[in-house]
XYZ file of C-alpha atoms in Angstrom:
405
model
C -59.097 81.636 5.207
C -58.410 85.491 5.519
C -55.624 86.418 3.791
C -53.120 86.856 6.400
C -53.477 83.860 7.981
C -53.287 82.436 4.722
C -50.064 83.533 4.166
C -49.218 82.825 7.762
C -49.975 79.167 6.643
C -47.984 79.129 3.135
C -45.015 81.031 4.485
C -44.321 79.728 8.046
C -46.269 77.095 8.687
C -42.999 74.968 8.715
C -41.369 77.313 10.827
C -44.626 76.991 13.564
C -44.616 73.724 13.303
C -41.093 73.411 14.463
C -40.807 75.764 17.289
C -44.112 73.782 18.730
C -42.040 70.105 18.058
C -38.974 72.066 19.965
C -41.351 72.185 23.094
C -43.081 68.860 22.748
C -40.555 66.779 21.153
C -43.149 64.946 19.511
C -44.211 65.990 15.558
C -47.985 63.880 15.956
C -48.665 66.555 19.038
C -47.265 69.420 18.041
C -49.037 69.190 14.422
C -52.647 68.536 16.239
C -51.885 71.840 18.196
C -51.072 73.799 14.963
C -53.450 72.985 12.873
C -56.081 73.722 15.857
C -54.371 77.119 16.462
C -54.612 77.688 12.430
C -58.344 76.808 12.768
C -59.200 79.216 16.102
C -57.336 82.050 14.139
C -59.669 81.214 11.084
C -62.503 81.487 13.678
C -61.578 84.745 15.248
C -61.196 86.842 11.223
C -64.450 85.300 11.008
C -65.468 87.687 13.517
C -63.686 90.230 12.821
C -60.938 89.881 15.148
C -57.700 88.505 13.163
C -54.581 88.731 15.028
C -52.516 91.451 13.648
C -49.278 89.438 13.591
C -50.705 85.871 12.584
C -47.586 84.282 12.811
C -46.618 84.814 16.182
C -50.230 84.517 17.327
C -50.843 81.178 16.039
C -47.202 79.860 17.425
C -47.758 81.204 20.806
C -51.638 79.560 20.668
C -50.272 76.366 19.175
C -47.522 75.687 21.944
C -50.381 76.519 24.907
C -52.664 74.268 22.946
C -49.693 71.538 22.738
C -48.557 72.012 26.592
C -52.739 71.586 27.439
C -52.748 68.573 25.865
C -49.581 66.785 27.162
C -51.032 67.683 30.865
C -54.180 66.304 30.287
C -52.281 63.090 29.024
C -50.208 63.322 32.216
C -47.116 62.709 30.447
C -45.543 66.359 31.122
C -42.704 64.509 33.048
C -41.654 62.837 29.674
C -41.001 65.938 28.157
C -38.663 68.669 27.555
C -37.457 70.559 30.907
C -38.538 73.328 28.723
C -42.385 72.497 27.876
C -42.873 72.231 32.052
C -41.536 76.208 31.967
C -43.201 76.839 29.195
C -46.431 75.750 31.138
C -45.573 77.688 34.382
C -45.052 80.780 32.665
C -47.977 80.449 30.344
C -50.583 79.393 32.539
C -52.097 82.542 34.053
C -50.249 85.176 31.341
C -51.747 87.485 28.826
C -51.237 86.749 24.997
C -49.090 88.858 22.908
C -49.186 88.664 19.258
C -45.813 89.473 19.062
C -43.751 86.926 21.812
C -42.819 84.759 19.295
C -39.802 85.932 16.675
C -38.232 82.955 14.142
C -34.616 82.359 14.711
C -34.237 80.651 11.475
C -33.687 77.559 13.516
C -37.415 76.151 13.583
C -37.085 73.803 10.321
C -33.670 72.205 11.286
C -34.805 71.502 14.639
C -37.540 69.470 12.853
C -35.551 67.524 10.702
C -33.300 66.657 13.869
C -36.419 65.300 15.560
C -37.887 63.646 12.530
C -34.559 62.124 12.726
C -35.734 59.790 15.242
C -33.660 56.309 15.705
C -37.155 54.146 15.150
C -38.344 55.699 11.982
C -36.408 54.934 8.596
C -34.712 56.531 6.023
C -37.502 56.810 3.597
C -40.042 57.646 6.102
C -37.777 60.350 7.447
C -37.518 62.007 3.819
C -41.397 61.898 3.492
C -41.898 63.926 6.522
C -39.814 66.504 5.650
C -40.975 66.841 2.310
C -44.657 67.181 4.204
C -43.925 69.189 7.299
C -40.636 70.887 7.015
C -40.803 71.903 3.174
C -44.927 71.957 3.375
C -45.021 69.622 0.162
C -48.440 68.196 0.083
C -48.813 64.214 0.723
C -50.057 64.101 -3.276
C -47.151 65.471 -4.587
C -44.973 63.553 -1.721
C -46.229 60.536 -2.744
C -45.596 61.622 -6.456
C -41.800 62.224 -5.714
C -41.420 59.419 -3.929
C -43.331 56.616 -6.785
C -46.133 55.462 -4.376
C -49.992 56.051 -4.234
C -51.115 59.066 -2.314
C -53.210 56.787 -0.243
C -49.696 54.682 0.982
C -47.981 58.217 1.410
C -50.674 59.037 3.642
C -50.744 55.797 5.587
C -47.106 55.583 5.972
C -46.704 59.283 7.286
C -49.398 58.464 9.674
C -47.377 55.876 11.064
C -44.475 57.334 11.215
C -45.711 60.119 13.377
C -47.585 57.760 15.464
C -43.783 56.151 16.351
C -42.294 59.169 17.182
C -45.452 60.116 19.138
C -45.790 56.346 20.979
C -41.732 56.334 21.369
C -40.201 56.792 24.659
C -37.218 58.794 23.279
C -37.589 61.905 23.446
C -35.773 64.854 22.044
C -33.891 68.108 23.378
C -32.447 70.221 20.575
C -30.627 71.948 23.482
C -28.648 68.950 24.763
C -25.686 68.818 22.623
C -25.142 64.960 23.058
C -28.897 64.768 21.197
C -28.065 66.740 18.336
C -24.625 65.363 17.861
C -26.322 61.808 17.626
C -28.379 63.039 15.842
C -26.742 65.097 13.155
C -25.358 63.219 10.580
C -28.303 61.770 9.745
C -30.200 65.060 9.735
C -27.560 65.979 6.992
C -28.746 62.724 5.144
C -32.180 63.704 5.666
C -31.159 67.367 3.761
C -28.993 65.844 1.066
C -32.151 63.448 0.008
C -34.669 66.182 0.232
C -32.148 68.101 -2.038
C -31.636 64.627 -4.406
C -35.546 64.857 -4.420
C -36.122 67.908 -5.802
C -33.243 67.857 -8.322
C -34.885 65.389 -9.595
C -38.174 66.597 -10.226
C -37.112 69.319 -10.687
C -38.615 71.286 -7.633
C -37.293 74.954 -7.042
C -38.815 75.184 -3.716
C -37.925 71.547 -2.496
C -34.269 72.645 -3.957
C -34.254 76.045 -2.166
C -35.619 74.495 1.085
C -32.855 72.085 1.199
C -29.972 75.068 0.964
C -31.185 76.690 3.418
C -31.318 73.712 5.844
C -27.629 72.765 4.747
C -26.735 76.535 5.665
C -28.704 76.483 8.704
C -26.517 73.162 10.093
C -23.256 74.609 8.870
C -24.043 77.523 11.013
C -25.207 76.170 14.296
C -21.725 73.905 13.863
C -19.017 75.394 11.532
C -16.730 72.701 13.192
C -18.817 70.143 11.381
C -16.558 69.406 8.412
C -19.391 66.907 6.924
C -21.802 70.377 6.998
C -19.263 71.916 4.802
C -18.988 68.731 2.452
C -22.645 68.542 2.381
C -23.347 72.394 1.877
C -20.624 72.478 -0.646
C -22.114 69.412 -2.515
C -25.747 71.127 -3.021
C -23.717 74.450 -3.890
C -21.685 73.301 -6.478
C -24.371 70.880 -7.547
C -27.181 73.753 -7.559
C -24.363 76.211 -9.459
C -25.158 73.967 -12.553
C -29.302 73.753 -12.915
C -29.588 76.662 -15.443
C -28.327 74.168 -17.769
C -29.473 71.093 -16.519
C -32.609 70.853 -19.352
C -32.779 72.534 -22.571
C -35.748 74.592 -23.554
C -38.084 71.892 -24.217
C -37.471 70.286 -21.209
C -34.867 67.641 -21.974
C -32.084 66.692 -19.942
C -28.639 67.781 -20.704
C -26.062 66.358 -20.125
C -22.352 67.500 -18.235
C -20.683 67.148 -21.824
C -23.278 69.152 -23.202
C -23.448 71.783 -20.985
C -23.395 75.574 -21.721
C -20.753 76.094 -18.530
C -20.715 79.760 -19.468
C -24.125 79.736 -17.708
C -23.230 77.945 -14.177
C -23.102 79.577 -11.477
C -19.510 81.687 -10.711
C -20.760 82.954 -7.643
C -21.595 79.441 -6.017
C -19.264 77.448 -7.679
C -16.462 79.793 -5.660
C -17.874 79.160 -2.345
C -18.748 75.489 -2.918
C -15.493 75.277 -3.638
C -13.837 77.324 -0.648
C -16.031 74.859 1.903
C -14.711 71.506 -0.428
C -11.661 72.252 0.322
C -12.128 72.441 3.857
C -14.188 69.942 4.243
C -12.021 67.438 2.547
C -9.787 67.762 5.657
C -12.665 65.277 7.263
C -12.680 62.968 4.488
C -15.703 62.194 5.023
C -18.995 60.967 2.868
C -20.187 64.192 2.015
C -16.895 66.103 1.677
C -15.657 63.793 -0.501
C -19.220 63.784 -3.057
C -18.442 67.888 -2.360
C -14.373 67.349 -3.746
C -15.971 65.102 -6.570
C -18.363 68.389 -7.802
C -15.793 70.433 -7.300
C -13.223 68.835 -9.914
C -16.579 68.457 -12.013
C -17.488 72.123 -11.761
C -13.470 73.718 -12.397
C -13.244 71.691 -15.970
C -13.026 74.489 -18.136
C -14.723 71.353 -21.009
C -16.059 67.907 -20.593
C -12.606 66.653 -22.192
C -10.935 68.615 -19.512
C -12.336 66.809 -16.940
C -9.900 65.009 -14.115
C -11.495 61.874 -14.502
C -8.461 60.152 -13.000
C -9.095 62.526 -9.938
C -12.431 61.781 -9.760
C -11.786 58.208 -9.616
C -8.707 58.476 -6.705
C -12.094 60.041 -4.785
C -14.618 57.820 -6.054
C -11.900 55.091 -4.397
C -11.952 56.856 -0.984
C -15.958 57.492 -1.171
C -16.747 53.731 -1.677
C -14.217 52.397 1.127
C -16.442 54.286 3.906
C -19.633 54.742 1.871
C -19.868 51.601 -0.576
C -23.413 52.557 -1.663
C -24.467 51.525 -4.940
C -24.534 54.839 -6.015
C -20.748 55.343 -4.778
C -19.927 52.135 -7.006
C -21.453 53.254 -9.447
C -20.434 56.735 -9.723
C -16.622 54.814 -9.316
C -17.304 52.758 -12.213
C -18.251 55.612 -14.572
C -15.208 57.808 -13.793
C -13.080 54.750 -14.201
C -14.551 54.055 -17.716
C -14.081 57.650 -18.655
C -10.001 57.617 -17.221
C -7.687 57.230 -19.552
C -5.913 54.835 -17.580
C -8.468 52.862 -16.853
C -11.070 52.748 -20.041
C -14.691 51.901 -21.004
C -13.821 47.810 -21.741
C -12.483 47.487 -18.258
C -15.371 49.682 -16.512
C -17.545 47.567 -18.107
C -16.027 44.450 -16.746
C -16.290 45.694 -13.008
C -19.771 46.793 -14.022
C -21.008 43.473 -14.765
C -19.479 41.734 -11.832
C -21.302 44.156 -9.509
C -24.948 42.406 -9.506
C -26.016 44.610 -7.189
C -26.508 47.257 -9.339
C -28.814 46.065 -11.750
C -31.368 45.334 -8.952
C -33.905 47.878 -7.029
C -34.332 51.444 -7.810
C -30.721 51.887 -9.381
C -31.112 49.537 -12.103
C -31.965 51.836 -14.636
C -29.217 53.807 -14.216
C -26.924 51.285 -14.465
C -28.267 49.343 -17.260
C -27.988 53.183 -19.031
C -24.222 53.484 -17.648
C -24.126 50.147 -19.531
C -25.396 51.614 -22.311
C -22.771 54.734 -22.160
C -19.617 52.412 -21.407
C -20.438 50.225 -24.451
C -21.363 53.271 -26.415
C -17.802 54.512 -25.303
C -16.095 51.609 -26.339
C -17.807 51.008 -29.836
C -20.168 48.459 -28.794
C -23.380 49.471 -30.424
C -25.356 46.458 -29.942
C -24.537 45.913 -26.698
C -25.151 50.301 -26.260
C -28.435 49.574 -27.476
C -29.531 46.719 -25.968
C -28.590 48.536 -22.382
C -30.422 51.467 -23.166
C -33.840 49.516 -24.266
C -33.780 47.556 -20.548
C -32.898 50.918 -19.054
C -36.119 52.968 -20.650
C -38.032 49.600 -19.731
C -37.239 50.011 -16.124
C -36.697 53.867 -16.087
C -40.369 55.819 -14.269
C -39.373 59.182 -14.918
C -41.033 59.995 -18.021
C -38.075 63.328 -18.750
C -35.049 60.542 -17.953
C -37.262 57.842 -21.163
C -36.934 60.192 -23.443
C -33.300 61.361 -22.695
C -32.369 57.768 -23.381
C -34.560 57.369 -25.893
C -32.472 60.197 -27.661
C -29.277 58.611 -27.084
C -30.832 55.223 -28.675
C -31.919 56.836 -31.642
C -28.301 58.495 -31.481
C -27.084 54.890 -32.193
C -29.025 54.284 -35.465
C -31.144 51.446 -33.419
C-alpha cells in the first residue's frame, strides 16, 4: 500500500468509515464501500496515479460506491433523505480530491448508529473497538476474553442486523440521536473501561475524544458532563496506576504528586455541574472527584463517597454500583469493614459472572481490614483462581504474600 494511503488507512479510516455510515445508515454497507474505495486507490498508486489528498478521495469514492450499491439493491427509499441527494448530485459530477473535510463528528456518529436497539451491549462495544477505534478483531477478541474466531463471527452478525434491520438511522433528526444518546455514552464509557484495563493508550485516548465530541454537540447534556468528567478525573490518575515493573498500584499507594492538576480541575468543574442531573454518570464523575481532591488515602471522604454510592445504586443498582457501595461503606468510619462484610455476603450476586473476582478480592480487603487473616486469605486464593488478567494475579498474589499465607 503506498504510503499515503497507508496512512490514510491508519489515521482516518474511522473517520471514512463514519461519514459513509452517516449516508447509508447501515455499518455492513458502508464498510464494503470503504474498503473497495481503499482497494481502487491502492490500484490507481499502482499506476502511478495516487490521489494527492487520499483521505478525501477515498471518502468521496466510498460514499458513490455505497449510494451505487443501495440503488442496485433498490432500497434507496429506505434510506437517509440525504443518500437520495447525495446520489442526484453525484451522479453526473466530476471528482475532487478535496470535497470532503472531517468535522470531527464522523466517529460519534458511528457509535450512535452502532447504537442500534437490536444489537447488544457487548456486541455494541466490539464494534467500536473494530471500526470506530480501528482495533483489530485479534486484539478485540483479546480485550474482550473470547477466541478471535467468535470475535469475528459475532461482529459479522452484528453488522448483518443492523444491515437486515428496518430501522434506520438519521444523525440529523434530533428525536434519533436523543434516543439514542445515552447509550452511545455507555458505549464510550465501556470502550474507555476497556482500555483502562489493558492498559490501551489509544483505546483510552479514543474514548476522550468521543466523550468530548458528545459534550460538544449537546452541552445541555448533564450525563455528557458526568461521563466526560468521569474519564477526566479517572484518566488524571494513570501515570501512577502501575509501578515500573508493571504492577498495579493501588489509590493508597499512589504517588498523587504525579496526577494530573490540569484534568483533575476540569473534571472537576463539569462534576459539579453535572451532579445537578444526578444522574448515572454524574454521580460515578462526583465519586472521582472526592477520590481525586484527597490530599492522602486517609483523607479520603469515604462517608461521602458512600452518601453517592447510595444515590448511584437506587437508579443504577449494577453490581458494580453495589459493589463499589460496599467498599466505601467498609472503609467509613461509621460504617466499618465487619459490617461491609456482612452486606457483602448477603449480596450473592456478586460472587457470580465476570465480577466475581473482584468481589471475592474486596472480600479479601474487608477481612484484611478487619483483622481476619484467614478469612483475607482464603478470599484472595478464590479471587486469583477466578481472576484472567494475568497483571490483576499477581497484584493479589502480592497482597497474599502480604498476609504471611
Amino acid at each position: 500500500m503506498a504510503s499515503g494511503i497507508e496512512q490514510a488507512f491508519r489515521a482516518d479510516a474511522p473517520r471514512i468509515l463514519g461519514a459513509v455510515a452517516r449516508y447509508t445508515g447501515d455499518l455492513l454497507t458502508a464498510e464494503d464501500a470503504v474498503q473497495e474505495a481503499f482497494a481502487r486507490a491502492v490500484e490507481l498508486a499502482a499506476r502511478g496515479h495516487a490521489p494527492d489528498n487520499p483521505s478525501a478521495w477515498i471518502t468521496t469514492v466510498a460514499r458513490r460506491i455505497a449510494v451505487d450499491t443501495i440503488r442496485k439493491e433498490r432500497t434507496t427509499t429506505r434510506s437517509l433523505p440525504a443518500l437520495a441527494a447525495e446520489l442526484r448530485r453525484t451522479a453526473d459530477t466530476p471528482m475532487p480530491e478535496t470535497e470532503f473535510a472531517f468535522t470531527g463528528d464522523e466517529r460519534l456518529e458511528l457509535i450512535l448508529l452502532l447504537c442500534h436497539p437490536e444489537v447488544s451491549e457487548e456486541a455494541r462495544v466490539a464494534l467500536a473497538l473494530r471500526f470506530v477505534c480501528g482495533v483489530p478483531t485479534r486484539e478485540v477478541a483479546a480485550a474482550l476474553l473470547v477466541q478471535e474466531a467468535t470475535m469475528a463471527a459475532r461482529l459479522t452478525r452484528a453488522k448483518r442486523r443492523i444491515h437486515d434491520s428496518s430501522i434506520r438511522f438519521a444523525i440529523d433528526d434530533d428525536a434519533d440521536v436523543e434516543a439514542r444518546f445515552p447509550d452511545a455514552l455507555t458505549t464510550i464509557y465501556l470502550l474507555y473501561t476497556v482500555g483502562h484495563a489493558a492498559p490501551d493508550d489509544r483505546v483510552r485516548a479514543d474514548a476522550l475524544v468521543l466523550a468530548r465530541d458528545a459534550h460538544r454537540i449537546r452541552p445541555d447534556d448533564r450525563e455528557a458532563d458526568g461521563l466526560l468528567a468521569l474519564l477526566l478525573l479517572t484518566e488524571a490518575r494513570q501515570a501512577t496506576r502501575l509501578s515500573p515493573d508493571g504492577d498495579f498500584v493501588t489509590l493508597a499507594e499512589a504517588d498523587r504528586g504525579g496526577w494530573n492538576a490540569t484534568m483533575i480541575t476540569e473534571g472537576e468543574r463539569l462534576a459539579t455541574t453535572a451532579l445537578g442531573g444526578r444522574g448515572r454518570f454524574a454521580l460515578q464523575a462526583g465519586i472521582a472527584g472526592l477520590h481525586a481532591l484527597a490530599p492522602s488515602w486517609a483523607a479520603t471522604d469515604w462517608p461521602g463517597i458512600a452518601r453517592l454510592y447510595d444515590r448511584l445504586v437506587e437508579i443504577w443498582p449494577s453490581p458494580s454500583a453495589r459493589l463499589g457501595r460496599i467498599v466505601a461503606r467498609g472503609y467509613s468510619p461509621d460504617v466499618g469493614p465487619e459490617a461491609a462484610l456482612a452486606e457483602l455476603g448477603a449480596d450473592r450476586e456478586l460472587f457470580t459472572g465476570t465480577l466475581a473476582p473482584q468481589a471475592f478480592a474486596v472480600r479479601g480487603d474487608l477481612a484484611r481490614l478487619a483483622g481476619d487473616a484467614r478469612t483475607s486469605a482464603t478470599a484472595y486464593r478464590r479471587a486469583i483462581e477466578l481472576e484472567p488478567n494475568e497483571r490483576v494475579r499477581r497484584f493479589l498474589s502480592a497482597r497474599l504474600d502480604g498476609l504471611g499465607r
